[in-house]
Coordinates of C-alpha atoms and ligand atoms in Angstrom, one line a residue:
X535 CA -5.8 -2.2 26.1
X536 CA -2.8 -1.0 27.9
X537 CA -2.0 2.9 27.2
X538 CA 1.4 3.7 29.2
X539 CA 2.3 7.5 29.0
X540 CA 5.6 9.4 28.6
X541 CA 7.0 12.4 27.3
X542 CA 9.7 10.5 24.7
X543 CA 8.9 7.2 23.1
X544 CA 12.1 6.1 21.2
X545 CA 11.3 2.9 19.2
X546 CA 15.0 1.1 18.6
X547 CA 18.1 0.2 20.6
X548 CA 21.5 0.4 18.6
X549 CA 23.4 3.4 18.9
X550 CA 20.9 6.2 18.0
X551 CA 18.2 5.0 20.1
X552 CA 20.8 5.0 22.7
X553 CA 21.8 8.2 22.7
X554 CA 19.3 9.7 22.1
X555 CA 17.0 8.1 25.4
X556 CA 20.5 9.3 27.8
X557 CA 20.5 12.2 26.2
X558 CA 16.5 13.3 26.6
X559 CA 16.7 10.9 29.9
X560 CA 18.3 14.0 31.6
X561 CA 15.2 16.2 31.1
X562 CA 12.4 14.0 30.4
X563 CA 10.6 10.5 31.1
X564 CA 11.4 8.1 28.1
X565 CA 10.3 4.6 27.5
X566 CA 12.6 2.8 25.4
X567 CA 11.1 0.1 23.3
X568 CA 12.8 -2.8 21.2
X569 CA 11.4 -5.3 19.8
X570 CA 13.9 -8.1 21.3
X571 CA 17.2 -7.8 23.8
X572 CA 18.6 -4.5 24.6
X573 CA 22.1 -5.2 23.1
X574 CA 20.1 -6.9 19.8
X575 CA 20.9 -4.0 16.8
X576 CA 22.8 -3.9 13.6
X577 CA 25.2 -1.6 15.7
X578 CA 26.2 -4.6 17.6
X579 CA 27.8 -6.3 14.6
X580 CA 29.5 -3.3 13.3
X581 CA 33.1 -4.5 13.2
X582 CA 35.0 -1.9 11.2
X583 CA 34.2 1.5 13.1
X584 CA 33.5 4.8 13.5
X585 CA 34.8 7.6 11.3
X586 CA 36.3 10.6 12.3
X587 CA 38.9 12.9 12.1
X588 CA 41.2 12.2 15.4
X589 CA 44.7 12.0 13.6
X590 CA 46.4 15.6 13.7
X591 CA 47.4 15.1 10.2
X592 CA 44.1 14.3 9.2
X593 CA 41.4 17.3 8.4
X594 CA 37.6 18.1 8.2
X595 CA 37.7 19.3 4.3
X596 CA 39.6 15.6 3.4
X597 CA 36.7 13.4 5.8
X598 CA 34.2 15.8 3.2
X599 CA 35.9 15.6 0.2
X600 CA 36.0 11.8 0.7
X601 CA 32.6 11.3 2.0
X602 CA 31.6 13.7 -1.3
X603 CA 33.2 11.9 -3.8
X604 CA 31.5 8.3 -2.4
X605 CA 28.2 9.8 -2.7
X606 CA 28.4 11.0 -6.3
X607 CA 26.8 13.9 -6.3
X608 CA 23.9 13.4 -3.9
X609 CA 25.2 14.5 -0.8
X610 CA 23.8 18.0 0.9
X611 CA 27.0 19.5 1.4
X612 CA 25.7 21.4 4.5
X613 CA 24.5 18.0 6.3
X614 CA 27.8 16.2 5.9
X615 CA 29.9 19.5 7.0
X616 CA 27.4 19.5 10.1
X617 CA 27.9 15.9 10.7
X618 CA 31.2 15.7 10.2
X619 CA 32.2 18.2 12.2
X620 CA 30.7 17.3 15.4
X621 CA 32.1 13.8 15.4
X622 CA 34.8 14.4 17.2
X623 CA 33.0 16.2 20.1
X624 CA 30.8 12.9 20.3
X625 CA 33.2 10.6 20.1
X626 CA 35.1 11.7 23.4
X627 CA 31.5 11.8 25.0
X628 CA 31.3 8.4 24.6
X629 CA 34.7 7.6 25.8
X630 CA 33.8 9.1 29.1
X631 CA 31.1 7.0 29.1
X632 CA 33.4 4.2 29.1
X633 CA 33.5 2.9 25.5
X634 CA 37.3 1.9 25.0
X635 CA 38.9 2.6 21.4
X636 CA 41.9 0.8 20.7
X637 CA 44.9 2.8 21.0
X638 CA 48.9 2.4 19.2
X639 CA 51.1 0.1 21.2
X640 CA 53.2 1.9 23.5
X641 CA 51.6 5.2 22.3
X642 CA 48.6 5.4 24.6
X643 CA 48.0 8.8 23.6
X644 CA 47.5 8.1 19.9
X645 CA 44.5 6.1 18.0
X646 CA 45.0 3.0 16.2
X647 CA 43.2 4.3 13.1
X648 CA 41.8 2.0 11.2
X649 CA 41.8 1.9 6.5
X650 CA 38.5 1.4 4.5
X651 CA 37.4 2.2 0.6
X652 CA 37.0 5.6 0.3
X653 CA 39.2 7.3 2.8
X654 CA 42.1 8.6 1.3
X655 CA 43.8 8.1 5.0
X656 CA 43.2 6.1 8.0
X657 CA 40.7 7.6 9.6
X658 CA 38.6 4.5 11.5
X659 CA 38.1 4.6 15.2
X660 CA 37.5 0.8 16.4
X661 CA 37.5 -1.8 19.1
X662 CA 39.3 -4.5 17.4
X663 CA 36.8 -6.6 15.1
X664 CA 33.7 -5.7 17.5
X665 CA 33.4 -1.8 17.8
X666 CA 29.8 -2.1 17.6
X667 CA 29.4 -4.5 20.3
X668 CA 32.1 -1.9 22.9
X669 CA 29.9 0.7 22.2
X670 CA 26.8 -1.5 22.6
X671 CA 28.0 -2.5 25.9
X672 CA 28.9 0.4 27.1
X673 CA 25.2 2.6 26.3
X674 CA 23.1 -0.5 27.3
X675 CA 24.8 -0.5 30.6
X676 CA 23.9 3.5 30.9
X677 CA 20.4 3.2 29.8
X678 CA 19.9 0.2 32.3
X679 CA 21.1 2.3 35.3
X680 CA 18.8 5.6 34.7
X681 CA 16.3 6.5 36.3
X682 CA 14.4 8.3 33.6
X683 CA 14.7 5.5 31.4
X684 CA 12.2 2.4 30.8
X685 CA 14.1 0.1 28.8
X686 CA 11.4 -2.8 27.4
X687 CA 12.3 -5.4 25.1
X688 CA 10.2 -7.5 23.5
X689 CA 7.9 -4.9 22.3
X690 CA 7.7 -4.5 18.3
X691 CA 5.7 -1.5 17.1
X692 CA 3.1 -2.0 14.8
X693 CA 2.2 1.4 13.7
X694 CA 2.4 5.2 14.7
X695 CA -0.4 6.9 16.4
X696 CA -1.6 9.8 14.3
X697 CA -3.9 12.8 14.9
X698 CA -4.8 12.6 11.2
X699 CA -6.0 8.8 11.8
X700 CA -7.7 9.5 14.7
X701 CA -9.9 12.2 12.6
X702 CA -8.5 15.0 15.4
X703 CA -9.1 18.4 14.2
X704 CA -6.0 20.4 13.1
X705 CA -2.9 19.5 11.6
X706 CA -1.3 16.2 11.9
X707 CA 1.0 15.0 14.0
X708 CA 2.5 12.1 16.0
X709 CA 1.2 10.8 19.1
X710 CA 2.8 7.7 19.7
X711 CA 2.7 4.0 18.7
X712 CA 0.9 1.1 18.9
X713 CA 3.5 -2.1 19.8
X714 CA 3.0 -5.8 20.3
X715 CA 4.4 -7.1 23.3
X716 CA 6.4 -10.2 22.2
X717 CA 6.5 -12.0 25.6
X718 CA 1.9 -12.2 25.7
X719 CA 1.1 -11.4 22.3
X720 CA -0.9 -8.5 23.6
X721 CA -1.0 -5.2 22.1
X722 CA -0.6 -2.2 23.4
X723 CA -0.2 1.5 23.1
X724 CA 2.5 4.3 24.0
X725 CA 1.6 7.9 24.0
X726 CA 4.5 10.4 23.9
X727 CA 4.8 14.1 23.4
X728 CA 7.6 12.9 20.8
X729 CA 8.4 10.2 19.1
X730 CA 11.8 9.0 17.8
X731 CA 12.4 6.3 15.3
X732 CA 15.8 4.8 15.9
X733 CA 14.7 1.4 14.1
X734 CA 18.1 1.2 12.0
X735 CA 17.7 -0.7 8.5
X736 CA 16.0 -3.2 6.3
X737 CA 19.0 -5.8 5.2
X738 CA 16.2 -8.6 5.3
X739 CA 14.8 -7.1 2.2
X740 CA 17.1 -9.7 0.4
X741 CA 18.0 -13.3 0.4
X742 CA 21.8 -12.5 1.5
X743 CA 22.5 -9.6 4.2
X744 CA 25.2 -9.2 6.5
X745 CA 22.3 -7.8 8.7
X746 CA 20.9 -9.5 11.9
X747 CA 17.2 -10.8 12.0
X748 CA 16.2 -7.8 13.4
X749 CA 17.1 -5.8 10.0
X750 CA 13.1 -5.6 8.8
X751 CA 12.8 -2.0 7.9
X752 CA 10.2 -1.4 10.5
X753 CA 10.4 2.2 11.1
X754 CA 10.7 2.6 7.4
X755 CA 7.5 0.9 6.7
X756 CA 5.9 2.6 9.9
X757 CA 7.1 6.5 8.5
X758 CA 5.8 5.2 4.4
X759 CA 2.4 3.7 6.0
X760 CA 1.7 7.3 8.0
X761 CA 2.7 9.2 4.5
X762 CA 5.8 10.1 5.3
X763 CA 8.5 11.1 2.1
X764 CA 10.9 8.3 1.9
X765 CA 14.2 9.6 -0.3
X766 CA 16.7 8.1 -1.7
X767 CA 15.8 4.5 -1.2
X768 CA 17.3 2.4 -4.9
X769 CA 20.7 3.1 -3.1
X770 CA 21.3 -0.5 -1.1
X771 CA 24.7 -0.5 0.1
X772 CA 25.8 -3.9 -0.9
X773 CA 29.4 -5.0 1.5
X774 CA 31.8 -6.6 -1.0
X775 CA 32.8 -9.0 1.2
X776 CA 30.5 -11.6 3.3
X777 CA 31.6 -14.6 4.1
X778 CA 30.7 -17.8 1.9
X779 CA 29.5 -20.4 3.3
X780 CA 26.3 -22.2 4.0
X781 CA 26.3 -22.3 7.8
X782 CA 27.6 -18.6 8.2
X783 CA 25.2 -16.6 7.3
X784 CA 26.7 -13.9 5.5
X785 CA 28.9 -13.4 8.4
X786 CA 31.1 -10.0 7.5
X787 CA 34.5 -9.5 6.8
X788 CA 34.9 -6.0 7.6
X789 CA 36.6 -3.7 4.8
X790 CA 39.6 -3.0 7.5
X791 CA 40.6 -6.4 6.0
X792 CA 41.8 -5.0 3.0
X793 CA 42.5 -1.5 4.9
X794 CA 45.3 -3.9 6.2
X795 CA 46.8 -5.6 2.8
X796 CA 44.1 -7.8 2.3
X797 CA 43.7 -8.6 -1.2
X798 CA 40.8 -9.9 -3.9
X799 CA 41.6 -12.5 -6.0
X800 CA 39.8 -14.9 -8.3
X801 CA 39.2 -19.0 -8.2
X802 CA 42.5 -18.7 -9.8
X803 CA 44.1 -16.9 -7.4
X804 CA 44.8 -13.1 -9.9
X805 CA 44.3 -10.2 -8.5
X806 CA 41.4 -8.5 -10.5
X807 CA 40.0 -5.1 -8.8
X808 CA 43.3 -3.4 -10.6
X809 CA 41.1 -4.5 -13.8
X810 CA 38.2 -1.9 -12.5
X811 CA 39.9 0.7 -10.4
X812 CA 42.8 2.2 -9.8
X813 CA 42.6 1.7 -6.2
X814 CA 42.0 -1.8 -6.3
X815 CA 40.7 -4.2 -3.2
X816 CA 40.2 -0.4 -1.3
X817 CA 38.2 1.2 -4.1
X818 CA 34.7 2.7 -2.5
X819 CA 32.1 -0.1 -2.0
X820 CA 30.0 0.4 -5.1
X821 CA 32.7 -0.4 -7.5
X822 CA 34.1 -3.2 -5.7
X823 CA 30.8 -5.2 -5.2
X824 CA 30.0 -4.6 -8.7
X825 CA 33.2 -5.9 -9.9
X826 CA 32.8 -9.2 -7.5
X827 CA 29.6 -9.6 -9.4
X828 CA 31.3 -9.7 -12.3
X829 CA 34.0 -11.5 -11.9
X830 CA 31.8 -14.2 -10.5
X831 CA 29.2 -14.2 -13.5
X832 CA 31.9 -14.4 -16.4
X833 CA 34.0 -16.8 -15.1
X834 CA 31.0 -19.0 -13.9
X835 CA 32.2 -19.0 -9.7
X836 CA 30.7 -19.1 -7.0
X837 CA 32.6 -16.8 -4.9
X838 CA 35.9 -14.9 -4.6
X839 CA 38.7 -14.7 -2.3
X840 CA 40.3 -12.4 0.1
X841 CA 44.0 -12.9 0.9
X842 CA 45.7 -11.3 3.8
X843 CA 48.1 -14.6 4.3
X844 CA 50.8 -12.5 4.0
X845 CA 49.9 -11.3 7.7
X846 CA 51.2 -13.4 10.9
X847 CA 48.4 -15.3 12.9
X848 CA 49.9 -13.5 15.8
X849 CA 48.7 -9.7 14.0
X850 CA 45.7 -11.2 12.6
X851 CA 44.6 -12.4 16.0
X852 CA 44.8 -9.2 17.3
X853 CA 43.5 -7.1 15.1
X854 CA 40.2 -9.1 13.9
X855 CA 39.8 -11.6 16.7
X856 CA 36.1 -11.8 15.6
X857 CA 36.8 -12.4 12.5
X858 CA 39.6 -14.9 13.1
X859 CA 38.1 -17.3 15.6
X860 CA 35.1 -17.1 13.4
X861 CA 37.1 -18.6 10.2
X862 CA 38.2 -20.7 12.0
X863 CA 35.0 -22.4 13.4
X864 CA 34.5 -23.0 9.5
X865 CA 37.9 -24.6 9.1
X866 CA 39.7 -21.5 7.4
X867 CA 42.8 -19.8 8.9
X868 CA 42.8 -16.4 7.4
X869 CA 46.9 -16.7 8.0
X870 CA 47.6 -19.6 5.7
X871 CA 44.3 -19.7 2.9
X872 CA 42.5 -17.0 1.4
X873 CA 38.8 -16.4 2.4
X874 CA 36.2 -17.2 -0.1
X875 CA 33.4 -13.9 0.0
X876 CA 30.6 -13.0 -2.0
X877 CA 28.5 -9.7 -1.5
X878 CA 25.6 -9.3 0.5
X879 CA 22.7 -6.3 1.2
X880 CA 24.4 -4.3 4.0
X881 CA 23.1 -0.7 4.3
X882 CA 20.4 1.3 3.2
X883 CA 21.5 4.9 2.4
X884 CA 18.4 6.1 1.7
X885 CA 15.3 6.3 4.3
X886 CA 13.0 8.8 6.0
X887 CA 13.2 12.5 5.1
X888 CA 15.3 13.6 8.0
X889 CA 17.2 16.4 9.2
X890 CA 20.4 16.4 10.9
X891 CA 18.2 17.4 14.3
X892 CA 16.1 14.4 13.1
X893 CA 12.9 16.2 12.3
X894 CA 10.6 14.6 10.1
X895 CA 7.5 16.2 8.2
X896 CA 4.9 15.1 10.8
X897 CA 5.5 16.9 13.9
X898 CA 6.1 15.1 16.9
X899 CA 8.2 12.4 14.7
X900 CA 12.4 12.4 14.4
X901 CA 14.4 10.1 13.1
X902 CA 17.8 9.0 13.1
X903 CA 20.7 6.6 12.2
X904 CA 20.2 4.3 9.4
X905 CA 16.1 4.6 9.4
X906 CA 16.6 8.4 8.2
X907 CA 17.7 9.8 5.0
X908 CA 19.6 12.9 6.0
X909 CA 21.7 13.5 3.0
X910 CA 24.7 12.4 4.2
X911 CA 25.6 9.5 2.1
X912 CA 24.1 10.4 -1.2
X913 CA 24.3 7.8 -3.7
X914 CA 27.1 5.5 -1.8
X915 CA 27.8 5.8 2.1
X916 CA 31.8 6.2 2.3
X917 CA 32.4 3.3 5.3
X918 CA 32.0 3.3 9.0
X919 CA 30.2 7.1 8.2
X920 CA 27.1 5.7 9.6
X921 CA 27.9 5.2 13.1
X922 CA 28.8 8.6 12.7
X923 CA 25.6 9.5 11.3
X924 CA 24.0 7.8 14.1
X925 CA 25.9 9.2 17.1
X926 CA 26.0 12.6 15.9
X927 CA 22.3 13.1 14.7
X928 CA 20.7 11.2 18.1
X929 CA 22.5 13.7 20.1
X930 CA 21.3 16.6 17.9
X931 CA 17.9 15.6 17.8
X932 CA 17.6 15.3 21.5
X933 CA 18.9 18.5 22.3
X934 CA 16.2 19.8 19.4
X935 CA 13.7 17.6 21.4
X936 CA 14.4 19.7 25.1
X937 CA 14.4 22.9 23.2
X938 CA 10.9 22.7 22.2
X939 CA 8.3 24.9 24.0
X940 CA 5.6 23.5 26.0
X941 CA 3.3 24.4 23.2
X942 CA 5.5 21.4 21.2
X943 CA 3.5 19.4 23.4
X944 CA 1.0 16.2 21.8
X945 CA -2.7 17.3 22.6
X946 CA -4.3 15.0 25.2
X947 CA -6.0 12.5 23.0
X948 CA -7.6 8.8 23.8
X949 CA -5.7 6.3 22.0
X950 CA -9.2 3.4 20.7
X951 CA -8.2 0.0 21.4
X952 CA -6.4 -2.2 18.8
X953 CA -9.1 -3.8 17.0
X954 CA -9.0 -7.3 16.0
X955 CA -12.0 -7.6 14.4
X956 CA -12.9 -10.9 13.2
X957 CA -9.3 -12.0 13.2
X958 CA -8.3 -15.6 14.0
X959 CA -5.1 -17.2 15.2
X960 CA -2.8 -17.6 12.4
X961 CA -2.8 -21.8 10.7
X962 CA -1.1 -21.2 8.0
X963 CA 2.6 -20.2 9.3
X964 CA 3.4 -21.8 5.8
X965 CA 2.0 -18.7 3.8
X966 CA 4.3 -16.3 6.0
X967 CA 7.6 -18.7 5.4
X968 CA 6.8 -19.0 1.8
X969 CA 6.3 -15.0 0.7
X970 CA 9.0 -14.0 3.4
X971 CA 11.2 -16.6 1.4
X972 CA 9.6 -14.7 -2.2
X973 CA 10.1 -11.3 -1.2
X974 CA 13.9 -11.8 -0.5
X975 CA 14.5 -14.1 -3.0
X976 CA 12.7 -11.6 -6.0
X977 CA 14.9 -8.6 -4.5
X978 CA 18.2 -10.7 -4.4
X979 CA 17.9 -11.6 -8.0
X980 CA 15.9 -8.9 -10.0
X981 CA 16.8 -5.8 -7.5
X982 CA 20.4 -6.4 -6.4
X983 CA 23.7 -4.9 -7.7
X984 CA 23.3 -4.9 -11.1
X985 CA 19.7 -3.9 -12.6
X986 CA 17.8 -3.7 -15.9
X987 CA 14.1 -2.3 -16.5
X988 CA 12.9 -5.7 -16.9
X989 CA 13.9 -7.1 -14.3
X990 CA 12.8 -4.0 -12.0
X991 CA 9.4 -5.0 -13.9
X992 CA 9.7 -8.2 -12.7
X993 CA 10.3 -7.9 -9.3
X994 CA 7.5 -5.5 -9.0
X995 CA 5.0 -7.4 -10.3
X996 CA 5.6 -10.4 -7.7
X997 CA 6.3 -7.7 -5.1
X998 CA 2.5 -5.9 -5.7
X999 CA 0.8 -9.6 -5.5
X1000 CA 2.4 -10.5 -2.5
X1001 CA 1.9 -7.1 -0.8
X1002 CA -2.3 -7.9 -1.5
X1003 CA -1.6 -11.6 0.0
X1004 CA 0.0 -10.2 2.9
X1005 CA -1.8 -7.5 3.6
X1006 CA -4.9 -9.9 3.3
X1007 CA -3.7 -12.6 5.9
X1008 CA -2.3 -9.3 8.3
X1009 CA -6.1 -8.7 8.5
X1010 CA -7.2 -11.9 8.7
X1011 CA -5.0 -13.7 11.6
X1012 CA -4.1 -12.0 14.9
X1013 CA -0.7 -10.1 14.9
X1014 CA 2.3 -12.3 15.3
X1015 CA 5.9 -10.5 15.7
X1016 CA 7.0 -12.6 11.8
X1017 CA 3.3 -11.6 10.3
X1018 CA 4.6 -7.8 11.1
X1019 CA 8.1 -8.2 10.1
X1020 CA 7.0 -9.7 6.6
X1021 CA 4.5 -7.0 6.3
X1022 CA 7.3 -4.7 6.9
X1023 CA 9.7 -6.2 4.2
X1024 CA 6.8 -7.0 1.7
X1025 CA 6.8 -2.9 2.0
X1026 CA 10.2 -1.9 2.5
X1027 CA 10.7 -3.6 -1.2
X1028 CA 8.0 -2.0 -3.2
X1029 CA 9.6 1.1 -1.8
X1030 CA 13.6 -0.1 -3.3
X1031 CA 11.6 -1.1 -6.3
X1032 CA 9.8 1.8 -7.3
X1033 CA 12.7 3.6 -6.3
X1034 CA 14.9 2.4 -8.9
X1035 CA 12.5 2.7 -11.8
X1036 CA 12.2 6.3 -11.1
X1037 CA 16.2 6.6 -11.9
X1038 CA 17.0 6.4 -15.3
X1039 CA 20.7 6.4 -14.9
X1040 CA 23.5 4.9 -12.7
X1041 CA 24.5 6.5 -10.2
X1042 CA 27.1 4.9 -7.0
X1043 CA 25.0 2.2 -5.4
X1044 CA 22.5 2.4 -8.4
X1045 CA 23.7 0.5 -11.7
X1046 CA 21.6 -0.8 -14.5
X1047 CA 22.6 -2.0 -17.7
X1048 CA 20.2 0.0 -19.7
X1049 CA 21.1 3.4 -18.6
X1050 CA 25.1 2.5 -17.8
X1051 CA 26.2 6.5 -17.7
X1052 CA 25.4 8.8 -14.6
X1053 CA 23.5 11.9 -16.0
X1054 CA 25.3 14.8 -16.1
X1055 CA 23.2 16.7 -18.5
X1056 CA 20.8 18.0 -15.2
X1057 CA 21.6 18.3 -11.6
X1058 CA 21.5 15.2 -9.6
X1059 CA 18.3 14.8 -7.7
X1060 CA 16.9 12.8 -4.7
X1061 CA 14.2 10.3 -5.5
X1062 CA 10.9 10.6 -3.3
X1063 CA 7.7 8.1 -2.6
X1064 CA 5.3 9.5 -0.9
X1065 CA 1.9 8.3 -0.4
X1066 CA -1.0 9.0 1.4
X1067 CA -1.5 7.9 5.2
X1068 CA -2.9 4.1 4.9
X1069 CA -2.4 0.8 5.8
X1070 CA -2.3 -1.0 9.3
X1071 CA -4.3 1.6 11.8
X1072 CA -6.8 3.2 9.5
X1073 CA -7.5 -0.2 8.4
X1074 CA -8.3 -1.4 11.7
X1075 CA -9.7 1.6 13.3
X1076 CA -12.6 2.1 10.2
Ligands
LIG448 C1 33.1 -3.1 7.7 O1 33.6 -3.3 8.8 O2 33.5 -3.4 6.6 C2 31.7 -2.4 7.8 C3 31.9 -1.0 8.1 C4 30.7 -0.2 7.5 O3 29.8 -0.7 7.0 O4 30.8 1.1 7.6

């Protein structure tokens, strides 16, 4: 087996992965790895943008008074004034770098800020419809150049390396990874003084997701598998407003759509959010999802509607040409007919016990962006504060990463070659079609915006068997890149599951219809899984 060396391994790159690699690049040798393309992460589709306080008018204690209230009680205060306050710093960072925010016509000095739920001003820096994709562009295109920096695609980790699983005497810590290499179905190992898991979220978790393919919750499932605490993780992010229709594959509409008049209507064409909140079609995310959902269920519909008609084709073009020519392609002119939308799984707020320097409880492991839990978004992320998040925390963590001493340093250990065993070539691709189609479809309709204890119940007991089946066929075939994926899901949902039947309350992203109130007899508290080391490695190694 293949064991390449370096001082950083950073599994994942959309924007914190990124970063972070040009950031430790300067000082240190890092190999990059992701498990397809280079410009393949959720942060490529993120239309709407990146928040931050740029406007003059604007102000720190609003951004945290708005990102507070979104997260009902479950942000750490400290975290989101730390985060918060170093966006700005970052942002101009990456516009040296070359990443272009739009700016006002005919005031080139000013930003065209962009409106979403939750912000009680426009506060949204963004690239037209395709911020993501800008910023994408712009780091792959740094990361590419440098010297210091491996990039290589195609390789999917499997599992991190651990002193504890390799019975090392002293206390644990990370040294590394094993990954599959996509391109010869060989696997392989990285050893690294440090290790940073950038491998943004799990959106596959459920039937509908505005998420890419990639979205499989690996690093989650990597951090769970190596008994790592996992916080916060019942609070899915549901966007209000995907697109509906069978070929577009929950393709988003971003919230700047109503930030710009854009407007929710029924089948029969009423406005209805006024019903739910006084902030109607811009109310935060939680609310409006859940009110979709029930709108749709009582009057028997498939879908709702988004009207921004009242905007020209000539401003709609401009602002969301994404978005537009993409309507289009399914016969809808956002100008002249409303667009039908349903909700789909969008973000997880929850994730790996992080801090904002992206320290995790095993030494030698960070994480950051949407893979980490840093205690930013609480119970409900307020929108386009996770590119934030992401940006802000990859930088931190690097600079944590150069500050360590020598003595931070992995011991020199020998990595054993990945054991097969008696594995055989996978035959029965059905098996990993069929529970990948289960797992979803059990978490899109007992574990999705509105809950109950039975069906929690429900879910987990399909969940559990599958999770045996899987974890069966893992040891029985040789690795594939879907067989890990699955494996990842499979895990990623027991997680959401036993999440939510440890809350006994609603609470922003969290409803269920037998405990409707949010408790405010106690202090809110975080949920935590944690369980000991297992899975993949040991069980290959013994
Ligand atoms: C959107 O453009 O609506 C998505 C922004 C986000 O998820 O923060």
């Amino acid at each position: 087996m293949q064991v390449l060396d370096c001082d950083i391994l950073v599994v994942g790159s959309g924007l914190a992965g990124l970063v972070a690699a040009l950031r430790l690049g300067r000082k240190s040798r890092v190999i990059l790895a992701t498990k397809r393309a280079p410009d393949e992460s959720n942060t490529a589709y993120a239309q709407g943008g990146i928040a931050c306080v740029m406007d003059p008018e604007d102000s720190l204690e609003e951004h945290v008074r708005d990102t507070l209230g979104a997260g009902v009680g479950l942000c750490r205060e400290t975290v989101v004034r730390a985060i918060l306050a170093e966006g700005a710093a970052r942002v101009r960072e990456l516009e040296q770098l070359g990443v272009r925010f739009e700016r006002r016509t005919g005031r080139a000095e000013e930003y065209d800020l962009g409106q979403e739920g939750g912000h009680s001003r426009r506060r949204v820096l963004h690239a037209g419809d395709m911020t993501g994709r800008e910023i994408i562009r712009v780091l792959v295109d740094q990361a590419e150049r440098h010297p210091n920096i491996e990039i290589r695609p195609d390789l999917m980790a499997i599992d991190l390396v651990t002193t504890g699983w390799l019975k090392q005497p002293g206390p644990n810590r990370c040294l590394g990874a094993y990954l599959l290499d996509r391109s010869n179905g060989e696997v392989l190992a990285v050893r690294a003084d440090h290790t940073v898991l950038a491998t943004g979220g799990a959106g596959k978790v459920y039937l509908y997701t505005s998420n890419p393919d990639i979205a499989t919750g690996d690093g989650l499932a990597m951090a769970w598998r190596a008994g790592l605490p996992i916080l916060n993780l019942e609070f899915v992010q549901f966007h209000p407003t995907c697109l509906y229709h069978p070929e577009a594959k929950s393709f988003l509409i971003s919230e700047a759509v109503r930030g710009e008049g854009g407007v929710l209507v029924n089948a029969a064409g009423e406005s209805f959010m006024e019903k739910y909140d006084a902030r109607g079609s811009l109310a935060p995310r939680d609310i409006v999802a859940r009110a979709i959902d029930n709108e749709m269920k009582t009057r028997g519909d498939r879908c709702v509607y988004l009207d921004i008609t009242h905007r020209s084709t000539r401003f709609l073009r401009h602002r969301f040409p994404n978005i537009f020519t993409t309507c289009l392609k399914f016969d809808i002119h956002m100008a002249r007919m409303p667009i039908p939308v349903v909700p789909a799984a969008h973000y997880f707020c929850g994730g790996v016990e992080a801090g904002v320097d992206g320290h995790t409880r095993l030494p030698g492991l960070y994480a950051c962006g949407e893979v980490a839990c840093t205690g930013l978004h609480g119970a409900n992320r307020l929108a386009s504060n996770s590119l934030l998040e992401a940006l802000v925390t990859s930088h931190v963590t690097a600079e944590a990463i150069l500050d360590q001493p020598a003595s931070g340093r992995a011991p020199r250990c020998e990595i054993p070659a990945w054991q097969s065993g008696a594995a055989v070539p996978s035959d029965e691709g059905i098996v990993v079609e069929h529970n990948w189609n289960e797992v979803r479809t059990a978490m899109w309709d007992y574990v999705g915006i509105v809950r109950t204890d039975r069906r929690l119940e429900r879910a987990m007991r399909r969940i559990r068997n599958l999770r045996r089946e899987i974890r069966q066929y893992y040891l029985d075939t040789l690795i594939t890149p879907d067989i890990l994926e699955l494996r990842n899901i499979a895990d990623v949902a027991e997680l959401v599951v036993r999440s939510a039947q440890q809350r006994r309350e609603s609470r922003g992203l969290h409803y269920t219809l037998d405990y409707p109130e949010t408790d405010l007899s106690r202090p809110a508290a975080e949920t935590r899984l944690q369980d000991p080391p297992g899975g993949a490695v040991s069980e290959r190694l013994d």
